[in-house]
Amino acid sequence: MPRRFACPFTVLLAVTVLIPSVRSAAQQSAGKVSFARAITYSLDPSPIGIASGDFNNDGIPDLAAVTFSNGTINVALGKGNGRFDPWLFSFATTTPSVVAVGKFDGKNLDAVVNDDAFMNPLVLLGAGDGYFRNSTQLSSDNNYVAGFAVGDFNGDHRDDLAATVQLYPTGLDVYLYLSNGDGTFQAPRRFKAGGGNQYSSIVAGDFNNDGKLDLAVLSVNPRNNAGAVAVLLGDGKGGFAPPIYFFIGSRHSTAFPSAIAAGDFNRDKNLDLAVVFSNYSTNKSSYVRVLLGNGDGTFRKGMRAAAGPNPVDMAAADFNGDGKLDLVVTNSPCAQGCGFPSNISVLLGNGDGTFQNPVSFPTRGRSALKLTVADFNGDGKPDVATANENSKSVSVLLNTTPFPSRAAHRVPHATRSPYRMEHEKDGPPVEKPRPSELGRGTL
């Protein structure tokens, strides 16, 4: 599990204190979103991380889930109708808790997982049939890896890997692994990015509109649960400028930021950020804070939106086909301790950086801590899958919202898995997201 420890902040080259404004979703016209009853798939022992992608090259999104207690990554191949084949025992590791996907050898879809026991991450090379038959271990200097972001950070058209690494006792870094294109990677390049004491989330996107991928890293100070977002502007050659920090205070002593998502929430062609705050100690609604991008790598204060009880994970997508990005969060009331049924909550975007009140849908599982978004039934609408730790299951919720015909297939999906809509087989052609439209990352 992540280790919490105190460490001094690095020198701040640019500091902005963000105090969110409040705008009630009731001021906006209400939209509609709907999901079918959740379909659950048992997975024992408990799944703790989840990702989606096409692991058998049939153009249909599949699911990959990692289980912590027995150290496996399991793949369920999609049928294209929202249903999945039985789980494949695809690879054994030790104690993974985070999974991300990318094409690291230029062939089939691969995966990368962390290792809570031996710390160094492991790249699993896909065989193209849902299994992973070869692996490459990366060095994090035996430090805990909390999350990954996948993208081309040096302009060679290969998927590289950025990892948030918790250093003991000196601080927090991003390790950048540049791909050699054959499933191996160069030695990691290290960049300071710690505005807090523990990483929560990382996402990649073009935050200054120069056509080069940047990083936004969310960290937490466990002494006061305040958050900090460190923005590292990429040079397109595998390097990053010193971080620009944006500090976000917590409204409650028990609430802390747990996930970050990127998207153009106010349609000004600049990438924005959304940060969700978890609260394990109460079943009252927690919230999302929005940071509006200025298009130069800096951000200004945005709204605070209700997000239901204890939101843990988050992604961005257009769930009602109106051309405006929405948010989806997993709600896990009291998290592992209370055993309450979990939900997903959708916050419909108004297109101006504000969001409507959350609309919740049961996952029929407990402790839904992670989610992934993809079109699992080929109808051009983003669906949601969650990993439910305490109920030992994965839930799939299919989007049944009536879409305007002109809006279908136009808005890119969420920030978790980099291979989704562009690999779908059914339906009309889908426009691939540009780096400036949506970031890609994992918790």
CSV table of C-alpha atoms in Angstrom, one decimal:
chain,number,residue,atom,x,y,z
A,1,MET,CA,0.0,0.0,0.0
A,2,PRO,CA,1.2,3.6,-0.5
A,3,ARG,CA,3.5,4.9,2.2
A,4,ARG,CA,2.8,8.2,3.8
A,5,PHE,CA,5.6,10.2,5.1
A,6,ALA,CA,6.6,13.8,5.7
A,7,CYS,CA,9.1,15.5,3.4
A,8,PRO,CA,10.0,19.1,2.6
A,9,PHE,CA,8.5,20.7,-0.5
A,10,THR,CA,10.7,21.3,-3.5
A,11,VAL,CA,11.5,24.9,-4.5
A,12,LEU,CA,8.4,26.5,-6.1
A,13,LEU,CA,9.1,28.2,-9.4
A,14,ALA,CA,5.5,29.3,-9.8
A,15,VAL,CA,2.8,29.2,-7.2
A,16,THR,CA,-0.9,29.8,-7.6
A,17,VAL,CA,-3.4,29.4,-4.8
A,18,LEU,CA,-6.7,28.2,-6.1
A,19,ILE,CA,-9.9,29.1,-4.2
A,20,PRO,CA,-12.8,27.5,-6.0
A,21,SER,CA,-15.9,29.4,-6.8
A,22,VAL,CA,-19.3,27.7,-6.2
A,23,ARG,CA,-22.0,27.6,-8.9
A,24,SER,CA,-25.1,25.6,-8.3
A,25,ALA,CA,-26.0,23.0,-10.9
A,26,ALA,CA,-29.6,23.9,-10.3
A,27,GLN,CA,-29.0,27.1,-12.2
A,28,GLN,CA,-28.5,25.1,-15.3
A,29,SER,CA,-31.1,23.3,-17.4
A,30,ALA,CA,-31.2,19.7,-16.4
A,31,GLY,CA,-29.9,17.1,-18.8
A,32,LYS,CA,-30.7,13.4,-18.9
A,33,VAL,CA,-28.5,10.3,-18.7
A,34,SER,CA,-29.4,6.7,-18.2
A,35,PHE,CA,-27.7,3.3,-17.8
A,36,ALA,CA,-29.0,-0.3,-17.9
A,37,ARG,CA,-28.9,-2.4,-14.8
A,38,ALA,CA,-25.3,-3.3,-14.0
A,39,ILE,CA,-24.0,-6.7,-15.2
A,40,THR,CA,-21.7,-8.2,-12.7
A,41,TYR,CA,-18.8,-10.7,-13.3
A,42,SER,CA,-17.4,-12.5,-10.3
A,43,LEU,CA,-13.6,-12.3,-9.9
A,44,ASP,CA,-12.1,-14.0,-6.9
A,45,PRO,CA,-9.9,-12.8,-5.2
A,46,SER,CA,-10.9,-9.2,-5.1
A,47,PRO,CA,-10.1,-6.9,-8.1
A,48,ILE,CA,-8.5,-3.6,-7.1
A,49,GLY,CA,-7.5,-2.1,-10.5
A,50,ILE,CA,-9.1,-2.1,-13.9
A,51,ALA,CA,-8.4,-1.0,-17.5
A,52,SER,CA,-10.0,-1.5,-20.9
A,53,GLY,CA,-8.5,-2.0,-24.4
A,54,ASP,CA,-8.5,-4.4,-27.3
A,55,PHE,CA,-6.3,-7.3,-26.2
A,56,ASN,CA,-7.1,-9.8,-29.0
A,57,ASN,CA,-7.2,-7.4,-32.0
A,58,ASP,CA,-10.8,-8.0,-32.9
A,59,GLY,CA,-11.8,-4.3,-32.7
A,60,ILE,CA,-13.9,-4.9,-29.5
A,61,PRO,CA,-12.9,-3.4,-26.1
A,62,ASP,CA,-11.9,-6.0,-23.5
A,63,LEU,CA,-11.4,-5.7,-19.7
A,64,ALA,CA,-8.2,-6.2,-17.7
A,65,ALA,CA,-8.4,-6.4,-13.9
A,66,VAL,CA,-5.7,-6.9,-11.3
A,67,THR,CA,-6.1,-8.7,-8.1
A,68,PHE,CA,-3.9,-7.7,-5.2
A,69,SER,CA,-4.0,-10.7,-2.9
A,70,ASN,CA,-2.9,-13.4,-5.4
A,71,GLY,CA,-1.0,-11.0,-7.8
A,72,THR,CA,-2.7,-11.7,-11.1
A,73,ILE,CA,-3.9,-9.8,-14.1
A,74,ASN,CA,-7.1,-11.2,-15.6
A,75,VAL,CA,-8.6,-10.4,-19.0
A,76,ALA,CA,-12.3,-10.7,-20.0
A,77,LEU,CA,-12.7,-10.6,-23.8
A,78,GLY,CA,-15.6,-8.5,-25.0
A,79,LYS,CA,-18.2,-9.9,-27.3
A,80,GLY,CA,-19.2,-6.6,-28.8
A,81,ASN,CA,-22.7,-6.6,-27.3
A,82,GLY,CA,-21.7,-5.4,-23.8
A,83,ARG,CA,-21.1,-9.0,-22.6
A,84,PHE,CA,-17.8,-10.7,-21.8
A,85,ASP,CA,-16.3,-14.1,-22.0
A,86,PRO,CA,-15.1,-15.8,-18.7
A,87,TRP,CA,-11.9,-14.4,-17.2
A,88,LEU,CA,-8.6,-15.5,-18.6
A,89,PHE,CA,-5.8,-16.0,-16.0
A,90,SER,CA,-3.4,-13.9,-18.2
A,91,PHE,CA,-0.3,-13.3,-16.0
A,92,ALA,CA,0.9,-13.7,-12.5
A,93,THR,CA,2.9,-11.0,-10.7
A,94,THR,CA,3.2,-10.4,-7.0
A,95,THR,CA,1.0,-7.6,-5.5
A,96,PRO,CA,-0.3,-5.3,-8.3
A,97,SER,CA,-2.8,-2.5,-7.5
A,98,VAL,CA,-2.6,-0.3,-10.6
A,99,VAL,CA,-2.8,-1.2,-14.3
A,100,ALA,CA,-2.5,0.9,-17.5
A,101,VAL,CA,-2.4,-0.1,-21.1
A,102,GLY,CA,-0.4,0.9,-24.2
A,103,LYS,CA,1.3,-0.5,-27.3
A,104,PHE,CA,4.9,-0.7,-26.1
A,105,ASP,CA,6.3,-3.1,-28.7
A,106,GLY,CA,4.3,-1.8,-31.6
A,107,LYS,CA,2.4,-5.0,-32.0
A,108,ASN,CA,-0.4,-6.0,-29.7
A,109,LEU,CA,-1.9,-4.1,-26.8
A,110,ASP,CA,0.3,-4.4,-23.7
A,111,ALA,CA,-0.2,-3.6,-20.0
A,112,VAL,CA,1.9,-2.2,-17.2
A,113,VAL,CA,1.4,-2.8,-13.5
A,114,ASN,CA,2.9,-1.7,-10.3
A,115,ASP,CA,4.2,-4.0,-7.5
A,116,ASP,CA,3.4,-3.1,-3.9
A,117,ALA,CA,5.8,-5.7,-2.6
A,118,PHE,CA,9.0,-5.4,-4.7
A,119,MET,CA,8.1,-1.9,-5.9
A,120,ASN,CA,9.6,-1.9,-9.5
A,121,PRO,CA,6.9,-1.8,-12.2
A,122,LEU,CA,6.4,-4.6,-14.7
A,123,VAL,CA,5.5,-4.2,-18.4
A,124,LEU,CA,3.5,-7.2,-19.7
A,125,LEU,CA,3.7,-7.7,-23.5
A,126,GLY,CA,0.4,-8.8,-25.1
A,127,ALA,CA,0.3,-11.9,-27.3
A,128,GLY,CA,-2.8,-10.7,-29.2
A,129,ASP,CA,-5.1,-13.3,-27.7
A,130,GLY,CA,-5.9,-11.9,-24.3
A,131,TYR,CA,-2.8,-13.4,-22.7
A,132,PHE,CA,0.5,-11.8,-21.7
A,133,ARG,CA,3.5,-14.1,-22.4
A,134,ASN,CA,6.6,-11.9,-21.9
A,135,SER,CA,7.4,-9.2,-19.4
A,136,THR,CA,10.0,-6.4,-18.8
A,137,GLN,CA,10.8,-5.1,-15.4
A,138,LEU,CA,11.4,-1.4,-15.1
A,139,SER,CA,13.5,0.2,-12.3
A,140,SER,CA,11.9,2.6,-9.9
A,141,ASP,CA,14.9,2.2,-7.6
A,142,ASN,CA,12.7,0.0,-5.4
A,143,ASN,CA,10.4,2.9,-4.6
A,144,TYR,CA,6.6,2.7,-4.6
A,145,VAL,CA,4.9,3.5,-7.9
A,146,ALA,CA,1.4,5.0,-7.4
A,147,GLY,CA,0.3,5.6,-11.0
A,148,PHE,CA,1.0,5.7,-14.7
A,149,ALA,CA,0.4,7.9,-17.7
A,150,VAL,CA,0.9,6.6,-21.3
A,151,GLY,CA,1.8,8.8,-24.3
A,152,ASP,CA,4.4,9.8,-26.8
A,153,PHE,CA,6.6,12.1,-24.9
A,154,ASN,CA,9.5,12.4,-27.4
A,155,GLY,CA,7.7,12.6,-30.7
A,156,ASP,CA,8.9,9.2,-32.1
A,157,HIS,CA,5.3,7.8,-32.4
A,158,ARG,CA,5.9,5.2,-29.8
A,159,ASP,CA,4.0,4.8,-26.5
A,160,ASP,CA,6.2,5.9,-23.6
A,161,LEU,CA,5.5,5.6,-19.9
A,162,ALA,CA,5.4,8.1,-17.1
A,163,ALA,CA,5.2,6.8,-13.5
A,164,THR,CA,4.6,8.6,-10.2
A,165,VAL,CA,7.2,7.4,-7.8
A,166,GLN,CA,7.2,7.9,-4.0
A,167,LEU,CA,10.7,8.3,-2.8
A,168,TYR,CA,11.7,7.6,0.7
A,169,PRO,CA,12.6,9.7,2.5
A,170,THR,CA,13.5,12.5,0.0
A,171,GLY,CA,10.4,13.3,-1.9
A,172,LEU,CA,8.2,12.6,-4.9
A,173,ASP,CA,9.3,12.2,-8.6
A,174,VAL,CA,8.0,11.3,-12.0
A,175,TYR,CA,10.0,8.6,-13.7
A,176,LEU,CA,9.9,8.8,-17.5
A,177,TYR,CA,10.5,5.6,-19.4
A,178,LEU,CA,11.1,6.2,-23.1
A,179,SER,CA,10.2,3.3,-25.3
A,180,ASN,CA,12.6,1.5,-27.6
A,181,GLY,CA,9.7,0.3,-29.7
A,182,ASP,CA,10.3,-3.4,-28.9
A,183,GLY,CA,8.8,-3.7,-25.4
A,184,THR,CA,12.0,-2.5,-23.7
A,185,PHE,CA,12.7,1.0,-22.4
A,186,GLN,CA,15.5,3.4,-21.8
A,187,ALA,CA,16.8,4.0,-18.3
A,188,PRO,CA,14.3,6.3,-16.5
A,189,ARG,CA,14.6,10.0,-16.5
A,190,ARG,CA,13.6,11.6,-13.2
A,191,PHE,CA,11.7,14.9,-12.7
A,192,LYS,CA,10.7,16.5,-9.5
A,193,ALA,CA,6.9,16.9,-9.1
A,194,GLY,CA,6.0,16.7,-5.4
A,195,GLY,CA,3.8,19.4,-4.1
A,196,GLY,CA,2.5,17.1,-1.4
A,197,ASN,CA,3.7,14.0,0.5
A,198,GLN,CA,1.9,11.3,-1.5
A,199,TYR,CA,0.9,10.9,-5.1
A,200,SER,CA,-2.7,10.3,-5.9
A,201,SER,CA,-3.0,10.5,-9.7
A,202,ILE,CA,-1.3,11.5,-12.9
A,203,VAL,CA,-2.7,12.5,-16.3
A,204,ALA,CA,-1.1,13.5,-19.6
A,205,GLY,CA,-2.3,16.2,-22.0
A,206,ASP,CA,-1.3,19.2,-24.0
A,207,PHE,CA,-1.8,22.0,-21.4
A,208,ASN,CA,-0.1,24.8,-23.3
A,209,ASN,CA,-1.3,24.1,-26.8
A,210,ASP,CA,2.2,23.5,-28.3
A,211,GLY,CA,1.4,20.1,-29.6
A,212,LYS,CA,3.6,18.4,-27.1
A,213,LEU,CA,2.4,16.2,-24.2
A,214,ASP,CA,2.6,17.5,-20.7
A,215,LEU,CA,1.9,16.0,-17.3
A,216,ALA,CA,-0.3,17.0,-14.4
A,217,VAL,CA,0.4,15.2,-11.1
A,218,LEU,CA,-1.9,15.3,-8.2
A,219,SER,CA,-0.4,14.8,-4.7
A,220,VAL,CA,-1.7,14.9,-1.1
A,221,ASN,CA,-0.3,16.3,2.1
A,222,PRO,CA,-1.4,13.8,4.8
A,223,ARG,CA,-0.9,16.4,7.5
A,224,ASN,CA,-3.9,18.5,6.4
A,225,ASN,CA,-5.3,16.6,3.4
A,226,ALA,CA,-4.6,19.5,1.1
A,227,GLY,CA,-3.8,18.8,-2.5
A,228,ALA,CA,-1.3,20.1,-5.0
A,229,VAL,CA,-1.3,19.8,-8.8
A,230,ALA,CA,2.2,19.9,-10.4
A,231,VAL,CA,2.1,20.7,-14.1
A,232,LEU,CA,5.2,19.6,-16.0
A,233,LEU,CA,5.4,21.1,-19.5
A,234,GLY,CA,6.9,18.8,-22.0
A,235,ASP,CA,9.5,19.8,-24.6
A,236,GLY,CA,8.6,17.0,-27.0
A,237,LYS,CA,12.0,15.4,-26.7
A,238,GLY,CA,11.5,13.5,-23.5
A,239,GLY,CA,12.2,16.4,-21.1
A,240,PHE,CA,10.0,18.6,-18.9
A,241,ALA,CA,10.3,22.1,-17.5
A,242,PRO,CA,10.4,22.6,-13.7
A,243,PRO,CA,6.9,22.1,-12.3
A,244,ILE,CA,4.3,24.8,-11.8
A,245,TYR,CA,2.3,24.2,-8.6
A,246,PHE,CA,-1.3,24.8,-8.0
A,247,PHE,CA,-2.5,24.2,-4.4
A,248,ILE,CA,-6.0,23.1,-3.5
A,249,GLY,CA,-7.2,23.2,0.0
A,250,SER,CA,-9.7,20.7,1.4
A,251,ARG,CA,-13.2,21.8,2.7
A,252,HIS,CA,-13.2,19.1,5.3
A,253,SER,CA,-10.5,17.7,7.6
A,254,THR,CA,-11.3,14.2,6.4
A,255,ALA,CA,-11.6,14.9,2.7
A,256,PHE,CA,-8.5,14.5,0.4
A,257,PRO,CA,-8.0,14.6,-3.4
A,258,SER,CA,-7.8,11.1,-4.9
A,259,ALA,CA,-8.1,11.4,-8.7
A,260,ILE,CA,-7.6,13.8,-11.6
A,261,ALA,CA,-9.1,14.0,-15.1
A,262,ALA,CA,-8.4,16.2,-18.0
A,263,GLY,CA,-10.7,17.6,-20.7
A,264,ASP,CA,-12.0,20.8,-22.3
A,265,PHE,CA,-14.9,21.4,-19.9
A,266,ASN,CA,-15.7,24.9,-21.0
A,267,ARG,CA,-15.1,24.5,-24.8
A,268,ASP,CA,-12.5,27.2,-25.1
A,269,LYS,CA,-10.1,24.8,-26.8
A,270,ASN,CA,-7.8,24.8,-23.7
A,271,LEU,CA,-7.4,21.7,-21.6
A,272,ASP,CA,-8.9,21.9,-18.1
A,273,LEU,CA,-8.5,19.7,-15.0
A,274,ALA,CA,-11.0,18.2,-12.5
A,275,VAL,CA,-9.9,16.9,-9.1
A,276,VAL,CA,-12.2,14.6,-7.0
A,277,PHE,CA,-12.1,14.7,-3.2
A,278,SER,CA,-12.7,11.4,-1.4
A,279,ASN,CA,-14.1,11.3,2.2
A,280,TYR,CA,-14.0,7.9,3.9
A,281,SER,CA,-15.4,9.1,7.2
A,282,THR,CA,-18.9,10.1,6.1
A,283,ASN,CA,-21.6,9.2,3.7
A,284,LYS,CA,-22.4,12.8,3.0
A,285,SER,CA,-21.7,14.0,-0.5
A,286,SER,CA,-18.2,15.0,-1.4
A,287,TYR,CA,-17.1,17.1,-4.4
A,288,VAL,CA,-15.1,17.7,-7.5
A,289,ARG,CA,-13.1,20.9,-8.0
A,290,VAL,CA,-12.5,22.2,-11.5
A,291,LEU,CA,-9.3,24.0,-12.6
A,292,LEU,CA,-9.8,26.0,-15.9
A,293,GLY,CA,-6.9,26.0,-18.2
A,294,ASN,CA,-5.5,29.3,-19.6
A,295,GLY,CA,-3.9,27.5,-22.6
A,296,ASP,CA,-0.3,28.3,-21.4
A,297,GLY,CA,0.1,25.6,-18.8
A,298,THR,CA,-1.5,27.7,-16.0
A,299,PHE,CA,-4.9,27.3,-14.5
A,300,ARG,CA,-7.5,29.5,-12.7
A,301,LYS,CA,-10.1,28.7,-10.1
A,302,GLY,CA,-13.3,26.9,-11.3
A,303,MET,CA,-16.4,25.6,-9.7
A,304,ARG,CA,-17.0,23.1,-7.0
A,305,ALA,CA,-19.5,20.4,-7.9
A,306,ALA,CA,-21.2,17.8,-5.7
A,307,ALA,CA,-20.1,14.2,-6.5
A,308,GLY,CA,-22.0,11.9,-4.2
A,309,PRO,CA,-20.7,10.0,-1.1
A,310,ASN,CA,-17.0,9.2,-1.0
A,311,PRO,CA,-16.1,9.5,-4.7
A,312,VAL,CA,-12.8,7.6,-5.3
A,313,ASP,CA,-12.0,7.4,-9.0
A,314,MET,CA,-13.0,9.6,-12.0
A,315,ALA,CA,-13.0,9.9,-15.8
A,316,ALA,CA,-14.3,12.3,-18.4
A,317,ALA,CA,-16.6,11.5,-21.4
A,318,ASP,CA,-19.7,12.8,-23.1
A,319,PHE,CA,-22.4,10.5,-21.6
A,320,ASN,CA,-25.4,12.2,-23.2
A,321,GLY,CA,-24.2,13.1,-26.7
A,322,ASP,CA,-24.6,16.8,-26.4
A,323,GLY,CA,-21.0,17.6,-27.3
A,324,LYS,CA,-20.2,18.7,-23.8
A,325,LEU,CA,-17.8,16.7,-21.6
A,326,ASP,CA,-19.2,15.1,-18.5
A,327,LEU,CA,-17.6,13.4,-15.5
A,328,VAL,CA,-18.2,10.0,-13.9
A,329,VAL,CA,-17.0,9.0,-10.5
A,330,THR,CA,-17.2,5.8,-8.4
A,331,ASN,CA,-18.9,6.2,-5.1
A,332,SER,CA,-17.8,3.8,-2.4
A,333,PRO,CA,-19.6,4.9,0.9
A,334,CYS,CA,-17.2,4.4,3.8
A,335,ALA,CA,-14.9,2.6,1.4
A,336,GLN,CA,-13.8,-0.8,2.6
A,337,GLY,CA,-14.9,-0.5,6.2
A,338,CYS,CA,-18.7,-0.2,5.9
A,339,GLY,CA,-19.7,-2.5,3.1
A,340,PHE,CA,-22.3,-0.2,1.6
A,341,PRO,CA,-23.3,-0.8,-2.0
A,342,SER,CA,-21.4,1.3,-4.4
A,343,ASN,CA,-22.6,3.5,-7.2
A,344,ILE,CA,-21.3,5.5,-10.2
A,345,SER,CA,-22.4,9.1,-10.4
A,346,VAL,CA,-22.5,11.1,-13.6
A,347,LEU,CA,-22.0,14.9,-13.5
A,348,LEU,CA,-23.4,16.2,-16.8
A,349,GLY,CA,-21.4,19.1,-18.1
A,350,ASN,CA,-23.0,22.4,-19.1
A,351,GLY,CA,-20.2,23.3,-21.5
A,352,ASP,CA,-19.0,26.3,-19.6
A,353,GLY,CA,-16.9,24.6,-16.9
A,354,THR,CA,-19.8,23.9,-14.6
A,355,PHE,CA,-21.6,20.6,-13.9
A,356,GLN,CA,-25.1,19.6,-12.9
A,357,ASN,CA,-25.9,17.6,-9.8
A,358,PRO,CA,-24.8,14.0,-9.9
A,359,VAL,CA,-27.1,11.3,-11.2
A,360,SER,CA,-26.3,7.9,-9.5
A,361,PHE,CA,-26.5,4.3,-10.8
A,362,PRO,CA,-25.9,1.2,-8.6
A,363,THR,CA,-23.0,-1.0,-9.5
A,364,ARG,CA,-24.5,-4.0,-7.6
A,365,GLY,CA,-21.1,-4.3,-6.0
A,366,ARG,CA,-19.3,-3.0,-2.9
A,367,SER,CA,-16.2,-0.9,-2.7
A,368,ALA,CA,-16.0,0.2,-6.4
A,369,LEU,CA,-12.7,1.8,-6.1
A,370,LYS,CA,-11.6,2.0,-9.8
A,371,LEU,CA,-13.3,2.5,-13.1
A,372,THR,CA,-12.7,2.5,-16.8
A,373,VAL,CA,-14.7,3.9,-19.7
A,374,ALA,CA,-15.2,2.4,-23.2
A,375,ASP,CA,-17.9,1.6,-25.7
A,376,PHE,CA,-18.5,-2.1,-24.8
A,377,ASN,CA,-21.5,-2.7,-27.1
A,378,GLY,CA,-20.6,-0.8,-30.2
A,379,ASP,CA,-23.4,1.8,-30.1
A,380,GLY,CA,-21.1,4.8,-30.0
A,381,LYS,CA,-21.9,5.7,-26.3
A,382,PRO,CA,-19.4,5.5,-23.5
A,383,ASP,CA,-20.1,2.7,-21.0
A,384,VAL,CA,-18.5,2.2,-17.6
A,385,ALA,CA,-16.9,-0.7,-15.8
A,386,THR,CA,-15.9,-0.8,-12.1
A,387,ALA,CA,-13.7,-3.0,-10.0
A,388,ASN,CA,-15.5,-3.9,-6.8
A,389,GLU,CA,-13.0,-5.0,-4.2
A,390,ASN,CA,-15.2,-6.1,-1.3
A,391,SER,CA,-17.8,-8.0,-3.4
A,392,LYS,CA,-15.1,-9.7,-5.5
A,393,SER,CA,-16.7,-8.6,-8.8
A,394,VAL,CA,-16.5,-6.3,-11.8
A,395,SER,CA,-19.6,-4.4,-12.9
A,396,VAL,CA,-20.4,-3.2,-16.4
A,397,LEU,CA,-23.0,-0.5,-16.9
A,398,LEU,CA,-24.2,0.1,-20.4
A,399,ASN,CA,-25.2,3.6,-21.4
A,400,THR,CA,-28.8,3.7,-22.6
A,401,THR,CA,-29.1,7.5,-23.0
A,402,PRO,CA,-30.8,8.6,-26.2
A,403,PHE,CA,-28.1,10.4,-28.2
A,404,PRO,CA,-28.8,13.0,-30.8
A,405,SER,CA,-27.9,11.3,-34.1
A,406,ARG,CA,-25.6,14.2,-35.1
A,407,ALA,CA,-23.7,14.0,-31.8
A,408,ALA,CA,-22.9,10.3,-31.7
A,409,HIS,CA,-19.2,9.3,-32.1
A,410,ARG,CA,-18.0,12.9,-31.9
A,411,VAL,CA,-16.6,13.4,-28.5
A,412,PRO,CA,-13.6,11.4,-27.3
A,413,HIS,CA,-14.0,9.2,-24.2
A,414,ALA,CA,-12.3,9.2,-20.8
A,415,THR,CA,-8.8,9.6,-19.6
A,416,ARG,CA,-8.1,6.1,-18.3
A,417,SER,CA,-7.3,3.8,-21.3
A,418,PRO,CA,-5.6,5.1,-24.4
A,419,TYR,CA,-7.1,2.5,-26.7
A,420,ARG,CA,-10.9,2.6,-26.8
A,421,MET,CA,-13.0,4.1,-29.4
A,422,GLU,CA,-10.3,4.0,-32.1
A,423,HIS,CA,-10.3,0.2,-31.9
A,424,GLU,CA,-14.1,-0.3,-32.1
A,425,LYS,CA,-15.3,-2.5,-34.9
A,426,ASP,CA,-19.0,-1.6,-35.2
A,427,GLY,CA,-20.6,1.7,-36.0
A,428,PRO,CA,-19.4,4.7,-38.1
A,429,PRO,CA,-15.8,5.8,-38.1
A,430,VAL,CA,-14.7,7.5,-34.9
A,431,GLU,CA,-12.5,10.6,-34.7
A,432,LYS,CA,-9.4,9.8,-32.6
A,433,PRO,CA,-8.8,12.3,-29.8
A,434,ARG,CA,-5.9,14.7,-30.3
A,435,PRO,CA,-3.4,15.1,-27.4
A,436,SER,CA,-4.9,18.6,-26.7
A,437,GLU,CA,-8.4,17.2,-26.3
A,438,LEU,CA,-8.0,14.7,-23.5
A,439,GLY,CA,-5.3,13.4,-21.2
A,440,ARG,CA,-4.5,9.8,-20.5
A,441,GLY,CA,-3.6,8.3,-17.2
A,442,THR,CA,-4.4,6.0,-14.3
A,443,LEU,CA,-4.8,6.2,-10.6
